[in-house]
Structures are given as structure tokens and as C-alpha cells.
Amino acid sequence: MKKLGIVRIGVYSLVALALAGALRFTPRLPDTDAKAADVMITQAATPAWKLRYDTLESGESLAKLLQRDGMSDESASHALRAATEDATLDPRRIPAGMPVTMKSAAADSEPSEVTLQLAIDRVVRLTRTGDTWTGKEVRLPWTTDTIIVAGTITSNLYDAVDASAPTLPASARQQLTWTIADDVYQYRIDMSRDLQPGDSFRVAAERSVAPNGAVRIGKVVASTFTLSGKTIAAVHFNSKGSSGEYYDQDGRSMRSAFLRAPLSFRRISSVFGMREHPILGIVRAHKGTDYAAAAGTPVRAIGDGVVVRKGWSNGYGNLLEIRHRNGFHSRYGHLSRFAAGIHVGSRVTQAETIAYVGSTGLATGPHLHFEILVDGVQRDPRKILAQISGDPITKSERAAFDSVRDMLLGELGQPVNGVTKLASR
Ligand SMILES: [Zn+2]
């Protein structure tokens, strides 16, 4: 009898633990009290609810999904009516692939709750009481803060951001890298070619975290990039009088007459050590810059201008040349094709797609050959384009800009350890 008593204590504590959710296994129990243990454990291990997960297939109606998952026609149509009437669900605007969760009592085949995940932060919850369905839309708030990331270039910008922000998901790190290269610095730094080991950056960027843990990087509010000891700051400032979103430390717009590169950074497939790239089949003694990118990648006009040349030109293959103001010309070679509507005499605007990367002419792999000419002479884009800066902020906004700049750049200098929250936000 004494033995049995010990066993009972063991069973009761096991059940208590299982109910608390702390235990998920069923240890062997002595045969003597097997019956009680079975009952207890069954009771503890069987969930009171069944959950069923499904996703809406392309072209499938919600009613069809609900029926496929075992709901009766009548119940499904009542649930849908609640969704449209109580929760203003528009049945024509339900995303394909939408996750649907159905919750039913263990003993019941009809669900008592259906959750439609319309977006990361938006669900419609349908609840059944008896035969009556009611619907409710629930917003799940994102939380937003501002983070600082500081890194040093060892090979390229992707690797530097990865190393400096290991706690951000990979997609957020990529988004941050592209934002730095393509949004903040695209007029000043060619991130695929200008960087050297030892160059460094500090970036303050908005971060939003979804209820499911997904992370989105919003705008960069301030940053510094130091290349060979020279720092270019970028401060986000809402100006009424000037063009552009970012201004450097001297209050000049980061937007200028020329983009630093004819391909957006995110499109370039090789961002390091490209000058001696073995597969490019570089023309001897050529005076241009080569960008490796997939065939068909859109090529952008680096500035406003007029097309003065379009067609085949020996080693260049398909070539396009644009005349800009002040004696500048830009050339784009090895193109697979030209964009629609591009002809000699066409006016093009900065960043407009003018052609597509190819490997025509003397090229063994797809890449863009790019040249800058000033008064008919080829010049190094790194030297000639980086000198051009944008317009200064208007006088009336100068004081406001200066105080925003001082505050943001001051905060950007705070000690950083991995992904660090900006103190004031
Ligand atoms: Zn070339």
C-alpha cells in the first residue's frame, strides 16, 4: 500500500506539470497503477482544441476553402456573411496564399473560430456561438524604433552590413544595404567600386517589427560614410524649398546632376574586385568602367540628356550615347537591346531605363561597359562624377537644417555595439 501511495503522488505531479505546459513526454509508469495513469495522462495530453492551418490557393474562393476543410455549406456561408458584414471583408480583395486558421473543440467537427490573416498586421477573426457567427477585424500593431549600425568594409558593403548587424534578419540586412547604396548615396558613392578595405560607415535607420517578428527597414535618418579618411554625411531633412531628401554636412543636396553608376547597386552581381574580372573579356586599353550584371538588367541614364548615338559600334556592340549639359557625354556598351522609345534625338531623364545589359561586341559575358566623356575625352567617373554636388539648402531653411544635422550626427556618434537603439527615439 505504501508503494501505491508513492505512485499516486508521482502521477498527480506529472499531470500538474503537463497541464502547466512544462512537460511534453509520457514517462513509463509502474504497472500497478497503470489504469489511473492512462486516464490522467490521456486527459492531460489531449488538447481541448484542434487547430487546422490552411492557405487560400490561387483562384480559390474562401467558401471553397472552408468547405474543403470540413465546414458545412451553411456554416461556411454564415461565417462569410459575418466576415463581410461585421468585419467589412471585401471578398474580391483577398490575397492568394492567405493563411487561414480554424479552431474547433476536440469533439466538434465544425470550427468555432476562423482566423483570416489578411496581412502581417491585420486579421479577421470569425467566432461561432451556437449557430451564429460574428466577425471582428483585429489590427496587430507594428512597433517602430530607430537603430544605429556601424561597420567597416573588409570586402564589400553586403558583408560589412551582415557583420555589423547580425541580429537583424537577412532580409532586413539586405534592405538596409540597398537603402544605403541606392537611396542615400547613389549620387555620391558607387558602392560596387569605390569602397576599400578599412572604409567605414554609421547608419541610423528606422526599424519596424511586426507581431510575427518580421522586420522592415524604413528610411535612413542620418549616416556617415568614410572613404579613405574622407567622410560624407547624409542627413534626412524635409525641405520645402530644395529638391532631394538627403543633405550632406555642408547642407548640399545629396541629389545631383549625375548618378554615380548606370546600374542600381542591387542589380550588380559582382561588387568587389571587378576591374580584373576574368570572365568579362575586357577590350584592351579601354577607358571605361565595367559592371557585371545579368543579361536583361535595366540600364539607367545617369543624368538628363539627349540620345546622340544608338546602334552597333565594333567592340562596343550595341552602344548608346547620351549628351548631357556642360560638355558631358555618357556611353553604355555591350547592350542586349534598347528600351522602347529610345531613338537618336530622344530626351531622357535621370534614372530612366534606356537599355538592357547584354554581351554584344567584344564581351564574353554579360556586363555593361560605361564611359564618361568631358569635351570628347574619356574621364574616370570616380574622379569626375564624385566632384559634382547638389544645390545647397535654401537660406531660409539653413538654421533649421543645421540644428537637425547637429542633433542627428551627434546621436550617430553614440557608442554602438551591434544593432543599437538610437537614444532619443
Ligand atoms: Zn568595358
Short mmCIF file of C-alpha atoms and ligand atoms in Angstrom, two decimals:
data_model
loop_
_atom_site.label_atom_id
_atom_site.label_comp_id
_atom_site.label_asym_id
_atom_site.label_seq_id
_atom_site.Cartn_x
_atom_site.Cartn_y
_atom_site.Cartn_z
CA MET A 1 0.00 0.00 0.00
CA LYS A 2 2.77 2.33 0.76
CA LYS A 3 4.15 1.75 -2.72
CA LEU A 4 0.85 2.70 -4.35
CA GLY A 5 0.78 5.95 -2.44
CA ILE A 6 4.12 7.00 -3.87
CA VAL A 7 2.94 6.19 -7.37
CA ARG A 8 -0.14 8.36 -6.95
CA ILE A 9 1.92 11.33 -5.92
CA GLY A 10 4.04 10.80 -8.97
CA VAL A 11 1.02 10.73 -11.27
CA TYR A 12 -0.55 13.83 -9.80
CA SER A 13 2.60 15.87 -10.08
CA LEU A 14 3.07 14.66 -13.63
CA VAL A 15 -0.42 15.83 -14.54
CA ALA A 16 0.14 19.16 -12.88
CA LEU A 17 3.30 19.69 -14.87
CA ALA A 18 1.68 18.59 -18.13
CA LEU A 19 -1.21 21.00 -17.57
CA ALA A 20 1.25 23.77 -16.94
CA GLY A 21 2.70 23.05 -20.34
CA ALA A 22 6.11 22.25 -18.92
CA LEU A 23 6.20 18.57 -19.84
CA ARG A 24 5.59 17.01 -23.21
CA PHE A 25 6.62 13.41 -22.66
CA THR A 26 4.97 10.43 -21.02
CA PRO A 27 7.33 8.56 -18.75
CA ARG A 28 6.72 4.88 -18.13
CA LEU A 29 4.74 4.31 -15.02
CA PRO A 30 4.69 1.23 -12.79
CA ASP A 31 2.12 -1.37 -13.92
CA THR A 32 0.41 -1.41 -10.55
CA ASP A 33 -1.40 1.86 -11.15
CA ALA A 34 -1.50 1.76 -14.93
CA LYS A 35 -5.21 2.44 -15.28
CA ALA A 36 -5.23 5.67 -13.35
CA ALA A 37 -2.12 6.83 -15.09
CA ASP A 38 -3.61 6.20 -18.51
CA VAL A 39 -6.68 8.22 -17.73
CA MET A 40 -4.73 11.01 -16.18
CA ILE A 41 -2.18 11.24 -18.91
CA THR A 42 -4.74 10.97 -21.66
CA GLN A 43 -6.65 13.76 -20.04
CA ALA A 44 -3.54 15.91 -19.74
CA ALA A 45 -2.06 15.21 -23.16
CA THR A 46 -5.23 15.54 -25.27
CA PRO A 47 -5.73 19.14 -26.35
CA ALA A 48 -9.12 20.65 -25.76
CA TRP A 49 -8.88 22.28 -29.19
CA LYS A 50 -7.98 21.16 -32.65
CA LEU A 51 -6.18 23.64 -34.84
CA ARG A 52 -6.13 23.37 -38.59
CA TYR A 53 -3.94 25.51 -40.83
CA ASP A 54 -4.58 26.09 -44.50
CA THR A 55 -3.80 28.65 -47.19
CA LEU A 56 -6.03 30.04 -49.89
CA GLU A 57 -4.99 28.75 -53.28
CA SER A 58 -4.82 30.98 -56.32
CA GLY A 59 -8.29 31.37 -57.82
CA GLU A 60 -9.95 29.58 -54.92
CA SER A 61 -12.86 31.17 -53.08
CA LEU A 62 -12.87 31.42 -49.33
CA ALA A 63 -16.13 29.43 -49.21
CA LYS A 64 -14.46 26.62 -51.11
CA LEU A 65 -11.53 26.57 -48.71
CA LEU A 66 -13.80 26.43 -45.67
CA GLN A 67 -15.74 23.55 -47.17
CA ARG A 68 -12.55 21.77 -48.16
CA ASP A 69 -11.56 21.92 -44.51
CA GLY A 70 -14.77 20.30 -43.37
CA MET A 71 -17.24 23.13 -42.75
CA SER A 72 -20.81 22.62 -43.91
CA ASP A 73 -22.10 24.84 -46.74
CA GLU A 74 -24.44 26.58 -44.38
CA SER A 75 -21.89 27.25 -41.68
CA ALA A 76 -19.35 28.49 -44.27
CA SER A 77 -21.84 30.93 -45.77
CA HIS A 78 -22.83 32.24 -42.33
CA ALA A 79 -19.18 32.72 -41.43
CA LEU A 80 -18.53 34.59 -44.67
CA ARG A 81 -21.52 36.82 -44.14
CA ALA A 82 -20.14 37.75 -40.72
CA ALA A 83 -16.78 38.47 -42.32
CA THR A 84 -18.21 40.86 -44.89
CA GLU A 85 -20.87 42.48 -42.72
CA ASP A 86 -19.20 42.72 -39.30
CA ALA A 87 -15.58 42.98 -40.39
CA THR A 88 -16.08 44.61 -43.82
CA LEU A 89 -14.00 41.98 -45.58
CA ASP A 90 -14.02 42.53 -49.33
CA PRO A 91 -14.19 39.01 -50.82
CA ARG A 92 -12.71 40.29 -54.10
CA ARG A 93 -9.62 41.58 -52.35
CA ILE A 94 -8.41 38.52 -50.50
CA PRO A 95 -4.77 37.75 -51.23
CA ALA A 96 -3.96 34.34 -52.73
CA GLY A 97 -1.86 32.38 -50.29
CA MET A 98 -3.68 33.94 -47.33
CA PRO A 99 -3.16 31.81 -44.21
CA VAL A 100 -6.38 30.59 -42.57
CA THR A 101 -6.54 29.04 -39.12
CA MET A 102 -9.52 27.04 -37.93
CA LYS A 103 -10.04 26.20 -34.30
CA SER A 104 -12.58 23.62 -33.19
CA ALA A 105 -13.43 21.85 -29.97
CA ALA A 106 -11.88 18.40 -29.87
CA ALA A 107 -15.27 16.74 -30.09
CA ASP A 108 -16.73 19.07 -32.73
CA SER A 109 -16.16 18.89 -36.48
CA GLU A 110 -17.40 22.45 -37.12
CA PRO A 111 -14.86 25.10 -36.13
CA SER A 112 -15.86 27.66 -33.57
CA GLU A 113 -13.23 30.16 -34.65
CA VAL A 114 -11.76 31.03 -38.04
CA THR A 115 -8.88 33.48 -38.43
CA LEU A 116 -8.12 35.05 -41.80
CA GLN A 117 -4.63 36.54 -41.92
CA LEU A 118 -5.14 39.35 -44.43
CA ALA A 119 -1.75 40.90 -43.77
CA ILE A 120 1.05 40.61 -41.25
CA ASP A 121 -0.66 43.24 -39.12
CA ARG A 122 -4.31 42.63 -39.98
CA VAL A 123 -6.56 39.65 -39.25
CA VAL A 124 -10.29 38.99 -39.40
CA ARG A 125 -11.47 36.74 -36.59
CA LEU A 126 -14.78 34.91 -37.02
CA THR A 127 -16.35 33.37 -33.93
CA ARG A 128 -19.27 30.96 -33.67
CA THR A 129 -21.65 30.80 -30.73
CA GLY A 130 -24.16 28.04 -31.37
CA ASP A 131 -25.16 28.64 -34.99
CA THR A 132 -24.40 32.34 -35.02
CA TRP A 133 -21.19 33.70 -36.49
CA THR A 134 -19.79 37.12 -35.68
CA GLY A 135 -16.76 38.79 -37.22
CA LYS A 136 -14.20 41.25 -35.99
CA GLU A 137 -11.23 42.87 -37.63
CA VAL A 138 -8.14 42.98 -35.45
CA ARG A 139 -5.14 45.21 -36.09
CA LEU A 140 -1.85 43.97 -34.72
CA PRO A 141 0.45 46.93 -34.21
CA TRP A 142 3.98 47.13 -35.57
CA THR A 143 6.49 48.60 -33.20
CA THR A 144 8.89 51.16 -34.57
CA ASP A 145 12.23 52.42 -33.36
CA THR A 146 15.45 53.79 -34.82
CA ILE A 147 18.63 51.77 -34.79
CA ILE A 148 22.27 52.54 -35.37
CA VAL A 149 24.51 50.14 -37.23
CA ALA A 150 28.24 50.79 -37.59
CA GLY A 151 30.50 48.76 -39.83
CA THR A 152 33.85 48.57 -41.56
CA ILE A 153 34.43 47.38 -45.09
CA THR A 154 36.51 44.25 -45.40
CA SER A 155 35.28 43.02 -48.78
CA ASN A 156 32.04 44.76 -49.76
CA LEU A 157 29.00 46.55 -48.36
CA TYR A 158 26.83 43.43 -48.06
CA ASP A 159 29.42 41.65 -45.94
CA ALA A 160 30.02 44.75 -43.81
CA VAL A 161 26.31 45.18 -43.02
CA ASP A 162 25.96 41.45 -42.31
CA ALA A 163 28.88 41.57 -39.90
CA SER A 164 27.72 44.72 -38.13
CA ALA A 165 24.05 43.78 -37.73
CA PRO A 166 23.99 40.02 -37.11
CA THR A 167 20.79 40.22 -35.08
CA LEU A 168 18.76 41.64 -37.96
CA PRO A 169 17.11 39.05 -40.23
CA ALA A 170 18.93 38.55 -43.55
CA SER A 171 16.14 40.27 -45.50
CA ALA A 172 16.40 43.36 -43.29
CA ARG A 173 20.17 43.48 -43.70
CA GLN A 174 19.78 43.33 -47.47
CA GLN A 175 17.15 46.06 -47.34
CA LEU A 176 19.45 48.23 -45.25
CA THR A 177 22.36 47.64 -47.66
CA TRP A 178 20.24 48.61 -50.66
CA THR A 179 18.84 51.66 -48.89
CA ILE A 180 22.35 52.93 -48.09
CA ALA A 181 23.62 52.32 -51.63
CA ASP A 182 20.60 53.13 -53.78
CA ASP A 183 18.66 55.71 -51.75
CA VAL A 184 21.14 57.67 -49.68
CA TYR A 185 24.45 57.62 -51.55
CA GLN A 186 23.64 56.82 -55.18
CA TYR A 187 24.70 60.28 -56.37
CA ARG A 188 27.94 60.32 -54.39
CA ILE A 189 29.37 56.82 -53.98
CA ASP A 190 29.47 53.87 -56.35
CA MET A 191 29.23 51.22 -53.64
CA SER A 192 30.18 48.48 -56.09
CA ARG A 193 33.55 50.02 -56.93
CA ASP A 194 34.58 52.94 -54.73
CA LEU A 195 34.98 51.08 -51.43
CA GLN A 196 38.31 49.99 -50.00
CA PRO A 197 39.02 47.75 -47.03
CA GLY A 198 39.05 49.98 -43.94
CA ASP A 199 36.33 52.34 -45.18
CA SER A 200 33.58 52.62 -42.59
CA PHE A 201 30.02 53.74 -42.04
CA ARG A 202 27.45 54.56 -39.40
CA VAL A 203 23.78 54.48 -40.24
CA ALA A 204 20.70 55.41 -38.24
CA ALA A 205 17.63 53.78 -39.79
CA GLU A 206 14.01 53.30 -38.82
CA ARG A 207 13.08 49.74 -37.96
CA SER A 208 9.58 48.27 -37.75
CA VAL A 209 8.89 44.92 -36.13
CA ALA A 210 5.69 43.06 -36.99
CA PRO A 211 3.67 40.99 -34.50
CA ASN A 212 5.12 37.85 -36.11
CA GLY A 213 8.67 39.12 -35.71
CA ALA A 214 9.17 40.23 -39.33
CA VAL A 215 11.48 43.24 -39.58
CA ARG A 216 11.29 46.07 -42.09
CA ILE A 217 13.90 48.75 -42.50
CA GLY A 218 12.40 52.17 -43.15
CA LYS A 219 14.19 55.31 -44.09
CA VAL A 220 17.71 56.15 -43.11
CA VAL A 221 17.56 59.30 -40.96
CA ALA A 222 21.28 60.00 -40.89
CA SER A 223 24.51 58.34 -41.88
CA THR A 224 28.19 58.87 -42.38
CA PHE A 225 30.41 57.07 -44.85
CA THR A 226 34.16 57.42 -44.57
CA LEU A 227 36.19 56.56 -47.69
CA SER A 228 39.96 56.73 -47.40
CA GLY A 229 39.60 59.08 -44.45
CA LYS A 230 37.10 61.44 -46.06
CA THR A 231 33.63 61.45 -44.54
CA ILE A 232 30.40 62.10 -46.42
CA ALA A 233 27.47 62.62 -44.07
CA ALA A 234 23.87 62.32 -45.18
CA VAL A 235 21.07 63.84 -43.13
CA HIS A 236 17.42 63.30 -43.91
CA PHE A 237 15.66 66.67 -43.96
CA ASN A 238 12.19 67.61 -45.16
CA SER A 239 12.90 70.73 -47.16
CA LYS A 240 10.17 72.88 -48.64
CA GLY A 241 12.49 74.84 -50.90
CA SER A 242 15.09 72.37 -52.17
CA SER A 243 14.97 69.14 -54.10
CA GLY A 244 16.14 65.92 -52.53
CA GLU A 245 15.65 64.16 -49.25
CA TYR A 246 19.25 63.97 -48.07
CA TYR A 247 21.78 66.72 -47.44
CA ASP A 248 25.45 66.44 -46.67
CA GLN A 249 27.22 68.02 -43.69
CA ASP A 250 27.56 71.28 -45.61
CA GLY A 251 23.85 71.42 -46.37
CA ARG A 252 24.20 70.49 -50.03
CA SER A 253 21.61 68.18 -51.53
CA MET A 254 22.82 64.61 -51.98
CA ARG A 255 20.89 64.63 -55.26
CA SER A 256 22.97 65.93 -58.13
CA ALA A 257 23.02 66.05 -61.94
CA PHE A 258 24.54 62.56 -62.25
CA LEU A 259 24.05 59.20 -60.64
CA ARG A 260 27.37 57.63 -59.74
CA ALA A 261 26.55 54.40 -61.56
CA PRO A 262 24.33 53.42 -64.50
CA LEU A 263 23.06 50.30 -62.70
CA SER A 264 21.38 50.36 -59.33
CA PHE A 265 23.56 48.70 -56.70
CA ARG A 266 21.03 45.94 -56.06
CA ARG A 267 21.34 44.82 -59.71
CA ILE A 268 25.10 44.47 -59.83
CA SER A 269 26.18 40.87 -59.49
CA SER A 270 29.82 41.39 -58.63
CA VAL A 271 30.60 44.19 -56.22
CA PHE A 272 34.22 43.51 -55.44
CA GLY A 273 37.45 43.20 -57.39
CA MET A 274 35.75 43.71 -60.70
CA ARG A 275 38.42 45.58 -62.52
CA GLU A 276 40.28 42.37 -63.27
CA HIS A 277 37.23 40.21 -63.65
CA PRO A 278 38.30 37.15 -65.64
CA ILE A 279 35.06 36.49 -67.49
CA LEU A 280 34.39 39.94 -68.82
CA GLY A 281 36.61 39.85 -71.88
CA ILE A 282 37.63 43.45 -71.40
CA VAL A 283 38.69 45.38 -74.50
CA ARG A 284 42.36 46.22 -74.39
CA ALA A 285 43.29 49.70 -73.21
CA HIS A 286 39.68 50.61 -72.79
CA LYS A 287 38.83 53.69 -70.83
CA GLY A 288 35.59 52.74 -69.24
CA THR A 289 34.12 51.03 -66.26
CA ASP A 290 32.65 47.54 -66.45
CA TYR A 291 29.73 46.36 -64.35
CA ALA A 292 28.93 42.66 -64.21
CA ALA A 293 25.19 42.12 -64.17
CA ALA A 294 22.71 39.60 -65.50
CA ALA A 295 21.69 39.93 -69.15
CA GLY A 296 18.49 41.97 -69.34
CA THR A 297 19.27 44.12 -66.28
CA PRO A 298 17.87 47.64 -66.86
CA VAL A 299 20.45 50.34 -67.58
CA ARG A 300 19.68 53.85 -66.27
CA ALA A 301 20.58 57.19 -67.78
CA ILE A 302 22.92 58.76 -65.23
CA GLY A 303 21.51 62.21 -65.94
CA ASP A 304 19.07 64.19 -68.06
CA GLY A 305 20.14 64.45 -71.69
CA VAL A 306 19.59 63.70 -75.36
CA VAL A 307 20.44 60.45 -77.15
CA VAL A 308 23.10 61.22 -79.78
CA ARG A 309 24.11 57.70 -80.78
CA LYS A 310 22.27 54.40 -80.91
CA GLY A 311 23.39 51.27 -82.72
CA TRP A 312 26.23 48.87 -83.44
CA SER A 313 29.77 50.09 -82.89
CA ASN A 314 32.50 47.45 -83.30
CA GLY A 315 33.88 46.27 -79.94
CA TYR A 316 31.14 48.13 -78.03
CA GLY A 317 28.43 46.00 -79.63
CA ASN A 318 25.10 47.77 -79.16
CA LEU A 319 26.01 51.23 -77.95
CA LEU A 320 24.02 54.16 -76.64
CA GLU A 321 25.45 57.61 -76.07
CA ILE A 322 23.78 60.49 -74.28
CA ARG A 323 24.74 64.14 -74.39
CA HIS A 324 24.32 65.98 -71.09
CA ARG A 325 24.84 69.61 -70.17
CA ASN A 326 28.25 71.25 -69.77
CA GLY A 327 30.10 69.07 -72.30
CA PHE A 328 29.38 65.75 -70.59
CA HIS A 329 28.56 62.59 -72.55
CA SER A 330 27.83 59.11 -71.17
CA ARG A 331 28.23 55.85 -73.14
CA TYR A 332 26.70 52.45 -72.48
CA GLY A 333 28.03 49.42 -74.37
CA HIS A 334 27.50 45.65 -74.93
CA LEU A 335 23.74 46.21 -74.61
CA SER A 336 21.38 43.35 -75.39
CA ARG A 337 18.73 45.83 -76.54
CA PHE A 338 17.48 49.38 -76.22
CA ALA A 339 14.44 50.45 -74.25
CA ALA A 340 11.25 51.18 -76.18
CA GLY A 341 11.01 54.73 -77.48
CA ILE A 342 14.76 55.40 -77.32
CA HIS A 343 16.00 56.93 -80.59
CA VAL A 344 18.65 59.38 -81.68
CA GLY A 345 17.23 62.73 -80.60
CA SER A 346 15.14 61.31 -77.71
CA ARG A 347 15.20 63.27 -74.48
CA VAL A 348 15.89 61.10 -71.47
CA THR A 349 15.60 61.89 -67.79
CA GLN A 350 17.87 60.86 -64.96
CA ALA A 351 17.41 57.23 -63.83
CA GLU A 352 15.15 56.44 -66.79
CA THR A 353 15.66 52.92 -68.20
CA ILE A 354 17.35 53.40 -71.57
CA ALA A 355 18.61 49.90 -72.42
CA TYR A 356 19.38 46.44 -71.06
CA VAL A 357 22.63 44.71 -70.17
CA GLY A 358 23.97 42.21 -72.71
CA SER A 359 27.20 40.81 -74.12
CA THR A 360 27.21 42.16 -77.68
CA GLY A 361 30.52 43.18 -79.26
CA LEU A 362 33.79 42.20 -77.59
CA ALA A 363 32.42 40.68 -74.43
CA THR A 364 32.48 37.08 -73.34
CA GLY A 365 29.96 37.53 -70.52
CA PRO A 366 27.07 39.90 -69.83
CA HIS A 367 28.23 43.24 -68.48
CA LEU A 368 27.78 46.92 -69.03
CA HIS A 369 30.63 48.99 -70.37
CA PHE A 370 30.25 52.56 -69.17
CA GLU A 371 32.18 55.68 -70.13
CA ILE A 372 32.09 59.34 -69.21
CA LEU A 373 33.45 61.86 -71.66
CA VAL A 374 34.07 65.52 -70.97
CA ASP A 375 34.54 67.65 -74.08
CA GLY A 376 35.10 64.47 -76.07
CA VAL A 377 37.73 62.93 -73.77
CA GLN A 378 37.14 59.82 -71.64
CA ARG A 379 37.44 60.59 -67.94
CA ASP A 380 37.47 58.46 -64.81
CA PRO A 381 33.89 58.57 -63.48
CA ARG A 382 35.18 58.15 -59.94
CA LYS A 383 37.08 61.41 -60.20
CA ILE A 384 34.77 63.41 -62.38
CA LEU A 385 31.31 62.45 -61.06
CA ALA A 386 32.12 62.45 -57.37
CA GLN A 387 33.04 66.14 -57.59
CA ILE A 388 29.58 67.22 -58.65
CA SER A 389 27.42 68.16 -55.72
CA GLY A 390 23.83 69.23 -55.47
CA ASP A 391 22.24 72.54 -54.66
CA PRO A 392 22.61 74.00 -51.19
CA ILE A 393 19.64 74.11 -48.88
CA THR A 394 17.75 77.40 -49.10
CA LYS A 395 18.88 80.23 -46.83
CA SER A 396 15.56 80.36 -45.04
CA GLU A 397 15.89 76.69 -44.05
CA ARG A 398 19.55 76.75 -43.20
CA ALA A 399 19.18 77.28 -39.46
CA ALA A 400 16.56 74.54 -39.16
CA PHE A 401 18.74 72.16 -41.15
CA ASP A 402 21.80 72.93 -39.05
CA SER A 403 20.03 72.05 -35.82
CA VAL A 404 18.60 68.79 -37.23
CA ARG A 405 22.04 67.91 -38.60
CA ASP A 406 23.82 68.63 -35.32
CA MET A 407 21.33 66.59 -33.34
CA LEU A 408 21.32 63.58 -35.68
CA LEU A 409 25.05 63.46 -36.33
CA GLY A 410 25.66 63.91 -32.62
CA GLU A 411 23.45 60.94 -31.84
CA LEU A 412 25.01 58.91 -34.61
CA GLY A 413 28.29 59.21 -32.74
CA GLN A 414 26.98 57.39 -29.65
CA PRO A 415 28.75 54.15 -28.71
CA VAL A 416 27.47 51.29 -30.85
CA ASN A 417 27.57 47.62 -30.01
CA GLY A 418 25.87 45.52 -32.70
CA VAL A 419 22.39 46.81 -33.53
CA THR A 420 21.95 49.71 -31.08
CA LYS A 421 18.85 51.76 -30.41
CA LEU A 422 19.14 55.47 -31.10
CA ALA A 423 18.87 57.12 -27.70
CA SER A 424 16.27 59.80 -28.48
CA ARG A 425 13.75 57.70 -30.41
ZN ZN B 1 34.46 47.75 -70.75
#
